[in-house]
Short mmCIF file of C-alpha atoms and ligand atoms in Angstrom, two decimals:
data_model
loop_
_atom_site.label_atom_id
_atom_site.label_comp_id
_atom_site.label_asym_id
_atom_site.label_seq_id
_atom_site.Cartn_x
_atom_site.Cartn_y
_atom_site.Cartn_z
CA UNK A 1 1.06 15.61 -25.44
CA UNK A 2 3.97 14.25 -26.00
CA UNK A 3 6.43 12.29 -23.36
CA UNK A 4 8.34 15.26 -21.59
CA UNK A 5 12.22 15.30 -22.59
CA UNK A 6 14.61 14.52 -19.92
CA UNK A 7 17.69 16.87 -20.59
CA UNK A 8 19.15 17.45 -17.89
CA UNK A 9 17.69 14.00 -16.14
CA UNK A 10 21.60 13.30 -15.21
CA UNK A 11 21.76 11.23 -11.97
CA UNK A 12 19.41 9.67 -9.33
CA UNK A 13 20.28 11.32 -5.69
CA UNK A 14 21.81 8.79 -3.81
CA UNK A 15 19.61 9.74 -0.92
CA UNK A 16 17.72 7.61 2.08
CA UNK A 17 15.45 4.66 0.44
CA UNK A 18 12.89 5.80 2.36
CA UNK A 19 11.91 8.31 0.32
CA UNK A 20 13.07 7.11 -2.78
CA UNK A 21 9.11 6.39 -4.06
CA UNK A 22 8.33 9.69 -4.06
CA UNK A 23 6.54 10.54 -0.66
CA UNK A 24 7.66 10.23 2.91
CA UNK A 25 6.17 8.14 4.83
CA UNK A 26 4.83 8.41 8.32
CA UNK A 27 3.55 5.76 10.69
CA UNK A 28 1.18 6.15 13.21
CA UNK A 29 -0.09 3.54 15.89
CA UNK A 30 -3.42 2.48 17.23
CA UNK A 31 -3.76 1.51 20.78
CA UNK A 32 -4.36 -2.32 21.68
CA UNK A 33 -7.76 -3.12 20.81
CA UNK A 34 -8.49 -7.01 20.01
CA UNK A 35 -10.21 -7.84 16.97
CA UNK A 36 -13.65 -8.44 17.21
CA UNK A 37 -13.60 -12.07 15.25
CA UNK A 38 -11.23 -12.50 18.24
CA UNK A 39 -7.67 -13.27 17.23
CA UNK A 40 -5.75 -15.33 14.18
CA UNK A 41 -3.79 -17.91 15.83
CA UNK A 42 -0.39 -16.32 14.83
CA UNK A 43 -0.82 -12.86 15.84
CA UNK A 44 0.48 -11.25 18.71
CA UNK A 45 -0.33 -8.56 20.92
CA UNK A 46 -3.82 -6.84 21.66
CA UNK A 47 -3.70 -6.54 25.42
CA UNK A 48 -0.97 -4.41 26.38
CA UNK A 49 0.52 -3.67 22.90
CA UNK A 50 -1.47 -2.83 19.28
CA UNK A 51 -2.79 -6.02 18.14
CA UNK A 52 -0.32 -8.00 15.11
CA UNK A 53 2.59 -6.07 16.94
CA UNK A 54 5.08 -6.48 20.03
CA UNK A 55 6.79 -3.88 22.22
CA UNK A 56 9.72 -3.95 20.59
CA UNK A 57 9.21 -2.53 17.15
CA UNK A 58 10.60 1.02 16.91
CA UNK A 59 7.09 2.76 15.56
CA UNK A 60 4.91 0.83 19.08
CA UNK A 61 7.93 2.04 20.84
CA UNK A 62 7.32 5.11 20.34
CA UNK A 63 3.31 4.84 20.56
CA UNK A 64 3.98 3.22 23.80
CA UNK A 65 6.07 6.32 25.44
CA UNK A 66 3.65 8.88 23.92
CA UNK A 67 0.64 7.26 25.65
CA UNK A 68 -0.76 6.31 21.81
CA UNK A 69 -1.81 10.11 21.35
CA UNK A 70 -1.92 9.93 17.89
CA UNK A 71 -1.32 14.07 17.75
CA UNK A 72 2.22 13.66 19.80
CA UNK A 73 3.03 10.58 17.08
CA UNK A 74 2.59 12.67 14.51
CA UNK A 75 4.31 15.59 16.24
CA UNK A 76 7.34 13.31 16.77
CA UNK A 77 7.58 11.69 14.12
CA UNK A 78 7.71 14.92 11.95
CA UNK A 79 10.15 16.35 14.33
CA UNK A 80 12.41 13.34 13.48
CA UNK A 81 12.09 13.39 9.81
CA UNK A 82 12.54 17.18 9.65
CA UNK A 83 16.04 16.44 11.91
CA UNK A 84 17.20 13.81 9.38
CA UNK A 85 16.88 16.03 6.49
CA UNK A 86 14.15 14.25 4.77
CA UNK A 87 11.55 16.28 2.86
CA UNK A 88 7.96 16.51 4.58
CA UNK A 89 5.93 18.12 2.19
CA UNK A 90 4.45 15.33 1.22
CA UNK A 91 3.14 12.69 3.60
CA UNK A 92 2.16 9.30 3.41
CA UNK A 93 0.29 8.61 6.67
CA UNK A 94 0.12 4.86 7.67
CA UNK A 95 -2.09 3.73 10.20
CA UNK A 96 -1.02 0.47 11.61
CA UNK A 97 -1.86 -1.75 14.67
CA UNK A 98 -5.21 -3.33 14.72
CA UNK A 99 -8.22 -3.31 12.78
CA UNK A 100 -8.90 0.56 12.71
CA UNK A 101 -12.39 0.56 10.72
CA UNK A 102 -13.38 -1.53 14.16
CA UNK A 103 -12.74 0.63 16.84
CA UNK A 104 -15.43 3.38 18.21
CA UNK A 105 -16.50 6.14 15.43
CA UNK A 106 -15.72 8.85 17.36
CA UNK A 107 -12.29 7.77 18.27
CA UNK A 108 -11.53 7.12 14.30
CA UNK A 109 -12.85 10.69 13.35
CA UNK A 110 -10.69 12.15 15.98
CA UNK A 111 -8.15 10.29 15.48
CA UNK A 112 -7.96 11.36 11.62
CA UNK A 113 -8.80 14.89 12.75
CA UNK A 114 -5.95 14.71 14.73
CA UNK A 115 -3.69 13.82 12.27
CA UNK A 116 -4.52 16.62 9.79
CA UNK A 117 -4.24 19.23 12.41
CA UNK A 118 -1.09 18.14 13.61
CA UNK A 119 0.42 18.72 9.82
CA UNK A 120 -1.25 21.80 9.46
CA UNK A 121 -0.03 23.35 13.02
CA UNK A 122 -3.91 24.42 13.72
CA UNK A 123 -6.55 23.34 15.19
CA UNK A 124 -10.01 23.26 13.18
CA UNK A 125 -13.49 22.46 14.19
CA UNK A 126 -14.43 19.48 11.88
CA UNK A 127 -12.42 17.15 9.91
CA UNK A 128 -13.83 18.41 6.67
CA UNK A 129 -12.18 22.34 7.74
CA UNK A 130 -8.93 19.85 8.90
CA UNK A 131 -8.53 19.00 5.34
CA UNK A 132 -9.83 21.78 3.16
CA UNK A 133 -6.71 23.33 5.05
CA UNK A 134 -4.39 20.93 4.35
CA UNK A 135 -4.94 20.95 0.81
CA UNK A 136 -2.42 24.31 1.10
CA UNK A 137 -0.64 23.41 4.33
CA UNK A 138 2.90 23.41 4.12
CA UNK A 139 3.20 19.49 5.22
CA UNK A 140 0.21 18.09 3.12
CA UNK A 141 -1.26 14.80 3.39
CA UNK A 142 -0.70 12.89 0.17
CA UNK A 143 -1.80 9.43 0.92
CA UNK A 144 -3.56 7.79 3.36
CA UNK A 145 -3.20 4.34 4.15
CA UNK A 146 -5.22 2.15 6.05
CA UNK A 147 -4.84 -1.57 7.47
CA UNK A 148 -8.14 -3.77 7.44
CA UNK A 149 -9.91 -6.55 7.37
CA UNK A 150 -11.32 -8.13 4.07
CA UNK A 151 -14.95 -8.40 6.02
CA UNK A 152 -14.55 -4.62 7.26
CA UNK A 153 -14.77 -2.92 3.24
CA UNK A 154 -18.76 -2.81 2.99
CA UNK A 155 -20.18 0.03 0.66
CA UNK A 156 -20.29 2.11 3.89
CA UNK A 157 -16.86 1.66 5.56
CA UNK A 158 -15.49 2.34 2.34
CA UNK A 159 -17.18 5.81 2.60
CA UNK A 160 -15.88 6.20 5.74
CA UNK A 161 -12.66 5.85 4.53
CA UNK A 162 -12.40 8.31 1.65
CA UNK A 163 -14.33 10.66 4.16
CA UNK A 164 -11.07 10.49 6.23
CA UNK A 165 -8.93 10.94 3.15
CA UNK A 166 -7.49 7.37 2.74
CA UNK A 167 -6.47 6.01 -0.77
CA UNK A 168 -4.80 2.72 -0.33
CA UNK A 169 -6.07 -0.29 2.05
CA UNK A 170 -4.01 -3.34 2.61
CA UNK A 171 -6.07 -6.46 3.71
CA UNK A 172 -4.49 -8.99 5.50
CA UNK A 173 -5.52 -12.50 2.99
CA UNK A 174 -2.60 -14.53 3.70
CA UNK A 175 -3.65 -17.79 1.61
CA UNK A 176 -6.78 -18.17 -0.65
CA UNK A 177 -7.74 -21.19 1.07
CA UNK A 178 -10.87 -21.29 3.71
CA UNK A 179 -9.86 -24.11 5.10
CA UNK A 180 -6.75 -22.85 6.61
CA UNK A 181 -8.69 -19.20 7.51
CA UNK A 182 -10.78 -22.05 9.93
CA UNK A 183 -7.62 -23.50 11.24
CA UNK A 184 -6.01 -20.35 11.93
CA UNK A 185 -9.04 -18.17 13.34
CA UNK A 186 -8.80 -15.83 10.69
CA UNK A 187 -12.70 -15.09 10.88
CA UNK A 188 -13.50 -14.36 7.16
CA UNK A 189 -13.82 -16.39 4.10
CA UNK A 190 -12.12 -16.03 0.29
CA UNK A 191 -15.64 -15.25 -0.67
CA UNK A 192 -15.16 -11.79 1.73
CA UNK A 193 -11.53 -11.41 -0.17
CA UNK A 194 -13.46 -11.09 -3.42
CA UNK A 195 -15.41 -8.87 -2.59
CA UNK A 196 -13.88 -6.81 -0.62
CA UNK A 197 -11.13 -6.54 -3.85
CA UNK A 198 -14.16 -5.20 -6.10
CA UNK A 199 -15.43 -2.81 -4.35
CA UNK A 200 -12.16 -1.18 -3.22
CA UNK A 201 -11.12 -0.82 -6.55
CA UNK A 202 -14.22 0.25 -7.59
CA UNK A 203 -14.18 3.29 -5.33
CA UNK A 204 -10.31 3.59 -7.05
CA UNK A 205 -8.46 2.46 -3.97
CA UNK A 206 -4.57 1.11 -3.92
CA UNK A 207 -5.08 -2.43 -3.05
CA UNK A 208 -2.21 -4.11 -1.00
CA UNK A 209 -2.52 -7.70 0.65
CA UNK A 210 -0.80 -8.93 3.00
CA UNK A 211 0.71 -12.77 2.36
CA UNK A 212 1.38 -15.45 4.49
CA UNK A 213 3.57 -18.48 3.32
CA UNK A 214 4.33 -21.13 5.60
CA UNK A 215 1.32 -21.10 7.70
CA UNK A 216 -0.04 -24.14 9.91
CA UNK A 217 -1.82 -26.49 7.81
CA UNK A 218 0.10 -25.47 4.62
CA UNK A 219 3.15 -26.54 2.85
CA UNK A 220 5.56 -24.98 0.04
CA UNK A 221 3.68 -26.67 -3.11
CA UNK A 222 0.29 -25.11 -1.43
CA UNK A 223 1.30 -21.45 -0.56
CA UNK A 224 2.91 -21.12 -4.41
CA UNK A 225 -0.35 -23.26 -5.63
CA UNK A 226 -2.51 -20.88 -3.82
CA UNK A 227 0.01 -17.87 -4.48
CA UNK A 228 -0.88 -18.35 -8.52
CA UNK A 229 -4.51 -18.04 -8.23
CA UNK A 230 -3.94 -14.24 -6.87
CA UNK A 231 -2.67 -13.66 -10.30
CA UNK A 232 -4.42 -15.80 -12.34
CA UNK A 233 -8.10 -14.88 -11.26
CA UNK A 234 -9.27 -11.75 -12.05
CA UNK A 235 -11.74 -11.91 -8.31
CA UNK A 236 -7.89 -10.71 -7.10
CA UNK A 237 -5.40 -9.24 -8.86
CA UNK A 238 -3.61 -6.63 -5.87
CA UNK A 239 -2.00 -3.84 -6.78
CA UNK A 240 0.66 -4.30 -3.98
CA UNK A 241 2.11 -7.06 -1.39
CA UNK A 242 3.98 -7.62 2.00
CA UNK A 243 5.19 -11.31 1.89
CA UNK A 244 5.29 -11.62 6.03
CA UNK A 245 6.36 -15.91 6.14
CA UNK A 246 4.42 -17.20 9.46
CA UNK A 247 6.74 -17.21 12.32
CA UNK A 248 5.93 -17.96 16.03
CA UNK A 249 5.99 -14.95 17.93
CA UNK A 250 5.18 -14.49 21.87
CA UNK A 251 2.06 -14.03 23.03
CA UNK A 252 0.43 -15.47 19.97
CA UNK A 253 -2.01 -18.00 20.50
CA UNK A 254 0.40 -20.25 18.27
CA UNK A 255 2.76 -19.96 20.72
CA UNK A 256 1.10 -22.12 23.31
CA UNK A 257 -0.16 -24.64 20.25
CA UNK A 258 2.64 -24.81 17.65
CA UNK A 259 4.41 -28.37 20.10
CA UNK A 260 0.75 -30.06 20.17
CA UNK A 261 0.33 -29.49 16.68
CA UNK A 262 3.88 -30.30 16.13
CA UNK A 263 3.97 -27.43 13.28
CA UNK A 264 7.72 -26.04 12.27
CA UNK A 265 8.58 -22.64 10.41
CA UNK A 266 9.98 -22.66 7.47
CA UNK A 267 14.14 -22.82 7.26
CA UNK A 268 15.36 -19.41 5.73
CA UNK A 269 16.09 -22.33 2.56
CA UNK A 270 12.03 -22.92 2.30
CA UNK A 271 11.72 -18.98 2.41
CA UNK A 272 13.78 -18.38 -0.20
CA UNK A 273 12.48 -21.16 -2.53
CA UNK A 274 8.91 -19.72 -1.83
CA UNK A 275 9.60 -16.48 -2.40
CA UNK A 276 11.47 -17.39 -5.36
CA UNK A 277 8.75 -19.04 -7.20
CA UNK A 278 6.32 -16.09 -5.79
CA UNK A 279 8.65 -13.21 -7.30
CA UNK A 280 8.20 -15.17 -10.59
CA UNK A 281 4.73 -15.11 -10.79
CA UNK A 282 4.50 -11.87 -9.80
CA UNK A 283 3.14 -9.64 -13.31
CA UNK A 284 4.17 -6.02 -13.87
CA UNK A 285 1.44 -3.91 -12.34
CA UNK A 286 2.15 -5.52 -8.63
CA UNK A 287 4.55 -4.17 -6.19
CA UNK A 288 6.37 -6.54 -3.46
CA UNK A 289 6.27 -3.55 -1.08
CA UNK A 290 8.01 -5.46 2.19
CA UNK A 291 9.24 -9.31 3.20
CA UNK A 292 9.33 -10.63 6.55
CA UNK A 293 8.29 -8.73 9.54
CA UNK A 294 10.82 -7.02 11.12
CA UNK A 295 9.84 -8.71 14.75
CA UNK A 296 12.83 -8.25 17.17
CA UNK A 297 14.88 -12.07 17.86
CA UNK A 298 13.44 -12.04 21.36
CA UNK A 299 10.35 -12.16 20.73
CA UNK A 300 10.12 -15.08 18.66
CA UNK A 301 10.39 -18.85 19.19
CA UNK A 302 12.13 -21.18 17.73
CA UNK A 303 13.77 -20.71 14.68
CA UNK A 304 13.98 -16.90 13.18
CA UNK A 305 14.18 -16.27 9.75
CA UNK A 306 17.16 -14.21 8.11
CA UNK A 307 15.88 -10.30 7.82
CA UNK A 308 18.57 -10.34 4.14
CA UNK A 309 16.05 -13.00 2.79
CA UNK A 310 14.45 -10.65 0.39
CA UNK A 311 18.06 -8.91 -0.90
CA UNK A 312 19.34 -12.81 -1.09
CA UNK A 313 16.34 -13.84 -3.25
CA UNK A 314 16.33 -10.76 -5.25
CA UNK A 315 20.39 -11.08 -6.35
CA UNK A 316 19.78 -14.55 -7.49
CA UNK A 317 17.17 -13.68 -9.64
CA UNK A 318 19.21 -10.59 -11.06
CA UNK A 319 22.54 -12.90 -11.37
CA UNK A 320 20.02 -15.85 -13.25
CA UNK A 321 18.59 -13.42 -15.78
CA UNK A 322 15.25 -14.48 -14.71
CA UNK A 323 12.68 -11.86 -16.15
CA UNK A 324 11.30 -10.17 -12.79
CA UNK A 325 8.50 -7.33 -13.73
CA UNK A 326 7.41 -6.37 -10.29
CA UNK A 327 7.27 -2.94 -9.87
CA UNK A 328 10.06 -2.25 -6.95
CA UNK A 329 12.47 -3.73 -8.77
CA UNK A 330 12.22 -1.65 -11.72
CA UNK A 331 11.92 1.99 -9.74
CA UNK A 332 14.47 4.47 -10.63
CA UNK A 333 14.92 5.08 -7.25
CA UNK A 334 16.18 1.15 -6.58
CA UNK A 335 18.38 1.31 -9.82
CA UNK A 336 21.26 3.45 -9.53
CA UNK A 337 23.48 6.09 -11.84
CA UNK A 338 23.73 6.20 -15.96
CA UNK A 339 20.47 5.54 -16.68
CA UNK A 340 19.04 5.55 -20.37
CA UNK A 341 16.63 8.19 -20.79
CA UNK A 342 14.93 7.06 -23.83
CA UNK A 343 11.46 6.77 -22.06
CA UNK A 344 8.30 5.32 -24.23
CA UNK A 345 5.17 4.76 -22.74
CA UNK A 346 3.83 1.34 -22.22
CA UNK A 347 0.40 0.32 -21.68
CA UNK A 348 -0.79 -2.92 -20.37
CA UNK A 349 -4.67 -3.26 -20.30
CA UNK A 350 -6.39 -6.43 -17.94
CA UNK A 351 -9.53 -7.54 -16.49
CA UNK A 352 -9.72 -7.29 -12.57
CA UNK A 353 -12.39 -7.88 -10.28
CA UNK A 354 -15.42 -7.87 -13.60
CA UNK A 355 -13.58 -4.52 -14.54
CA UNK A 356 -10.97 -3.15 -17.32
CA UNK A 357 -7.76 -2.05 -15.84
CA UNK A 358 -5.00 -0.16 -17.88
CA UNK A 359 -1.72 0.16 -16.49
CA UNK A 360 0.20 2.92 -17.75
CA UNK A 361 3.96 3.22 -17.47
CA UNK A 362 6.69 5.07 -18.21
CA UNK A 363 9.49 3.19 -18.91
CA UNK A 364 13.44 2.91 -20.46
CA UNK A 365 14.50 0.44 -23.31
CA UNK A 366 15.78 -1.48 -19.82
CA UNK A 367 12.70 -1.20 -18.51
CA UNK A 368 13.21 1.11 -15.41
CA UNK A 369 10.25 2.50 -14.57
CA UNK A 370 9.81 6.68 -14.40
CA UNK A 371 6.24 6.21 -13.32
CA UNK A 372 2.77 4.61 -13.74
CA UNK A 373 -0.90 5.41 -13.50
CA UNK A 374 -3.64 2.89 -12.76
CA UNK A 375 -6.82 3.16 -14.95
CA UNK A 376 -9.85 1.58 -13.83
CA UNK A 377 -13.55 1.13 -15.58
CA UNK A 378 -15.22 0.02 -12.50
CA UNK A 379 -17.60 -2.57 -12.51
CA UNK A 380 -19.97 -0.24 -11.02
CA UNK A 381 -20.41 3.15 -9.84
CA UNK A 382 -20.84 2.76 -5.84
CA UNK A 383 -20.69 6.51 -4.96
CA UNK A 384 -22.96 8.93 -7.09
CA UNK A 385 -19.61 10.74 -8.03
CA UNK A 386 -18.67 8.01 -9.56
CA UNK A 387 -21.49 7.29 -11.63
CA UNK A 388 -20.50 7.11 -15.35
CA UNK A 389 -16.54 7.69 -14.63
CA UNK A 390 -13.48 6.26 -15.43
CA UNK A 391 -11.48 5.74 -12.15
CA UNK A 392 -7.58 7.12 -12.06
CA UNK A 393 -6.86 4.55 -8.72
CA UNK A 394 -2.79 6.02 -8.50
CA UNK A 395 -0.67 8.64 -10.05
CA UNK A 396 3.00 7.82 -8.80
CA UNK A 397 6.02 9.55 -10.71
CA UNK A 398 9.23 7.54 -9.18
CA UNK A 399 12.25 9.08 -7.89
CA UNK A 400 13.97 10.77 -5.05
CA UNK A 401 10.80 12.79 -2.57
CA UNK A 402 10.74 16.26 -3.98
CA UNK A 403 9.31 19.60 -1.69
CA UNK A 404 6.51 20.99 -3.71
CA UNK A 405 8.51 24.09 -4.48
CA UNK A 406 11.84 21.85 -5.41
CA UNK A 407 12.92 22.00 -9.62
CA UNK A 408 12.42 18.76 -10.89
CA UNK A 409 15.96 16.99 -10.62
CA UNK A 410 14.96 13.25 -11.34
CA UNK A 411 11.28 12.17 -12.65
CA UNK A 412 9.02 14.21 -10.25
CA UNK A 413 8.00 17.41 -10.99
CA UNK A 414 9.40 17.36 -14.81
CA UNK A 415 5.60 16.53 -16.53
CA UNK A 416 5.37 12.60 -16.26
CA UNK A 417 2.48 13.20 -13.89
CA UNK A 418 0.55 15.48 -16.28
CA UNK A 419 1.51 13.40 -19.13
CA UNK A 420 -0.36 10.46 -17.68
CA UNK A 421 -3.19 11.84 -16.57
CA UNK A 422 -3.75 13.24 -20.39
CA UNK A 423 -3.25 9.92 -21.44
CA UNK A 424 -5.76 8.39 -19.07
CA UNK A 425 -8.35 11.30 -20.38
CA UNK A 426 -7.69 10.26 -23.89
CA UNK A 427 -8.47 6.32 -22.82
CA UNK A 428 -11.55 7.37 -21.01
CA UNK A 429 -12.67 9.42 -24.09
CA UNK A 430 -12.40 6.56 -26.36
CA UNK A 431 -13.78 3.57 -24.64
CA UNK A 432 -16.94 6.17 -24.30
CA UNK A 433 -16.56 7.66 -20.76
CA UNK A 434 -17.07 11.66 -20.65
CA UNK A 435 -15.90 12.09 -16.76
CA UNK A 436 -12.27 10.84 -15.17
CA UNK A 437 -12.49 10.71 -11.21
CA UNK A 438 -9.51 10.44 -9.27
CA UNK A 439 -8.85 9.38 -6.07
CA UNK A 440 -6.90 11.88 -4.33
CA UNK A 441 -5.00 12.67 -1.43
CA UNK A 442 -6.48 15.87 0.24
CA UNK A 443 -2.92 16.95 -0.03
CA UNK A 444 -3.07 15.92 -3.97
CA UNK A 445 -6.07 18.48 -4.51
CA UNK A 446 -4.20 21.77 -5.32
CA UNK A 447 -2.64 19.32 -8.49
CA UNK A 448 -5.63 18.32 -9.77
CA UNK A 449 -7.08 21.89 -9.94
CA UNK A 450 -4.09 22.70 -11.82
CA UNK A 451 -5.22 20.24 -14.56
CA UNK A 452 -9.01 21.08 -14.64
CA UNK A 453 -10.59 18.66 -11.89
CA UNK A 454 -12.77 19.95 -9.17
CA UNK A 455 -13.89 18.12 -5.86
CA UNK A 456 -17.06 16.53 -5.69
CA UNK A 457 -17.65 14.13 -3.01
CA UNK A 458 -14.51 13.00 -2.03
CA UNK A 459 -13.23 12.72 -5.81
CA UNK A 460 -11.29 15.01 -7.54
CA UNK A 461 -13.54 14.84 -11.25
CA UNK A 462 -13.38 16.21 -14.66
CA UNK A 463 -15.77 16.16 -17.75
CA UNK A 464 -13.83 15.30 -20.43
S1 SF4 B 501 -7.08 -9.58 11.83
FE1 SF4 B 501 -4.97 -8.92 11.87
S2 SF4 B 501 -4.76 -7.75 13.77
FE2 SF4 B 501 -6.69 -8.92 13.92
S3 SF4 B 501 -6.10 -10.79 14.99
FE3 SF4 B 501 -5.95 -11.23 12.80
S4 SF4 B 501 -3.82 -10.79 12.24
FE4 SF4 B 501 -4.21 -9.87 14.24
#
């Protein structure tokens, strides 16, 4: 199959970035819960607001007034999105606030349950009817994403999780350095990092972590020293990052300690020369996906970091012709009008937590990317459906969100999606494997189908 021709791929939509990767995004909010290692020295909240959060960010807000019914948040949020014009066919649901995989079983199955019947205006019996209706509901759920704990991804919370239809997991890791996870109450070690990395790629998840420069107990040299290894080791290697630079924020424990152990935050200068050195290191299969927390000015002390950090960092490396290949940068979406359409497929192929990854892109002679695919042979199979299969871990075609029923008008819907999956079958097939799994969105189903996959387990799978 050959790459599809863009003819009448004129002009990106200058529409509202938060759509502009494809999906729309909607955030829901768990209610204060503390974590049960008890709580990391810089994060606030947990009593009367979600822990890592404060009462003034606009998504608690909103938990707050609703009572945290997840149903209403959903409701509302939808509401919203459908009033600002954006499309909500497709749905990224984001569950933030607190360690989720922690709190009681029943609440988390309700609480997904919830969700899915929210977006598909009915109520079902089980979770499993929830879903095998939303895989034809009109506002489908797409992607699932789920905050956690590097010690909460055993074999069997990582079932529970693709039982409630997630597909990406951010970890909060912050600095590969157990020293400073003892100093700052973090409760795990780098040893639970590793592993947890393996074995959510192995079962084909989107891995995101969550970084913290500036930290008590480090220093600049140490946070881009420590930032490397991420990269350089193949225990890590992320798929995605938020860059969050420590900050002292109310009602964190750091609060009452940060004078006795006379610890500063960085100046915005020490930001940007971190990030800086971070973007460079950064290779072309990793997305920076947020810096710096957006935590309202009144709820932190001492000095508070400039929220244009990330736009300041990124011009200078744009003006300096330094060679940045993280993925956000390169998005169609990000890059404007007059684009070259002379797309080529490139393929970069790496070892990542004692498995092969291949990294497919679409991409311009100026190196904008159209869209990518993440290949995985797993290190091992740790669900029977997996046993023997070649792992697709993300299918993302960039551009402008798109309703299902929309012409293609940028990259989406114009056959970049079905060109890389037939290029991930004819990997598979020649490294030896005869099956290609994919971990799907329930909402993602219907599209598989359409290319000869059926569900088993919670995989959509195909003997090729
Ligand atoms: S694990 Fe996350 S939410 Fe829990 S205390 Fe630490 S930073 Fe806060």
């Amino acid at each position: 199959m050959a790459i599809p021709t863009e003819a009448y791929l004129r002009k990106i939509p200058k529409k509202p970035v938060r759509t502009k990767s494809g999906v729309t995004p909607l955030t829901v909010v768990l209610p204060p819960r503390k974590c049960n290692h008890g709580t990391c020295i810089y994060c606030p909240g947990g009593d009367y607001v979600p822990q890592s959060y404060t009462d003034k960010s606009p998504a608690v807000m909103r938990a707050l007034s609703l009572g945290f019914d997840v149903k209403k948040q959903v409701k509302s949020r939808l509401d919203t999105l459908i009033k600002m014009g954006h499309p909500t066919e497709k749905i990224e649901l984001i569950i933030i606030g607190g360690t989720f995989l922690q709190y009681p079983l029943l609440y988390q199955y309700d609480y997904i349950k919830g969700c899915y019947d929210v977006l598909n205006e009915k109520e079902s019996k089980t979770l499993n009817e929830a879903q095998k209706l939303n895989e034809t509901a009109k506002h489908r759920l797409v992607a699932m994403c789920i905050e956690n704990r590097p010690d909460n991804c055993s074999i069997e919370e990582i079932k529970r999780m693709r039982e409630y239809g997630a597909t990406r997991v951010e970890i909060g890791v912050q600095i590969l350095d157990d020293e400073i996870y003892k100093k700052t109450a973090r409760g795990h070690t780098i040893k639970d990092v590793e592993e947890a990395s393996g074995r959510l790629k192995d079962a084909g998840f989107k891995l995101g972590y969550h970084i913290m420069p500036g930290l008590p107990y480090s220093n600049i040299e140490k946070d881009i020293e420590k930032f490397k290894v991420l990269f350089d080791d193949e225990s890590f290697r992320p798929d995605q990052l938020k860059i969050y630079p420590c900050q002292i924020v109310e009602d964190s424990p750091l609060a009452k300690m940060y004078k006795r152990i006379n610890y500063k935050t960085y100046t915005d200068q020490e930001i940007k020369k971190v990030l800086t050195e971070m973007m460079k290191l950064i290779p072309r299969y990793a997305r920076v996906m947020r810096v710096m927390r957006e935590i309202p000015k009144e709820k932190m002390i001492g000095k508070v970091a400039s929220t244009s950090i990330r736009k300041d960092v990124e011009d200078k490396l744009k003006v300096g012709n330094e060679e940045i290949r993280e993925i956000r940068m390169r998005e169609i979406g990000f890059n404007g009008d007059g684009l070259k359409l002379d797309t080529k497929l490139k393929i970069m192929e790496y070892d990542s937590s004692e498995g092969k990854e291949f990294f497919l892109e679409i991409v311009n002679s100026e190196d904008i990317l159209f869209g990518l695919l993440r290949l995985r042979f797993p290190k091992e199979a740790i669900f029977p459906e997996l046993k023997d299969s070649a792992v697709v871990r993300e299918l993302h075609v960039y551009g402008q969100a798109l309703n299902l029923h929309e012409k293609g008008k940028n990259s989406q819907h114009m056959g970049y999606g079905k060109f890389l999956m037939s290029e991930a079958e004819r990997i598979s097939g020649e490294n030896g494997y005869k099956k290609v799994a994919v971990i799907s969105g329930v909402g993602v189903r219907e599209y598989y189908k359409k290319l000869g996959y059926k569900l088993e387990g919670t995989y959509m799978t195909k003997i090729i």
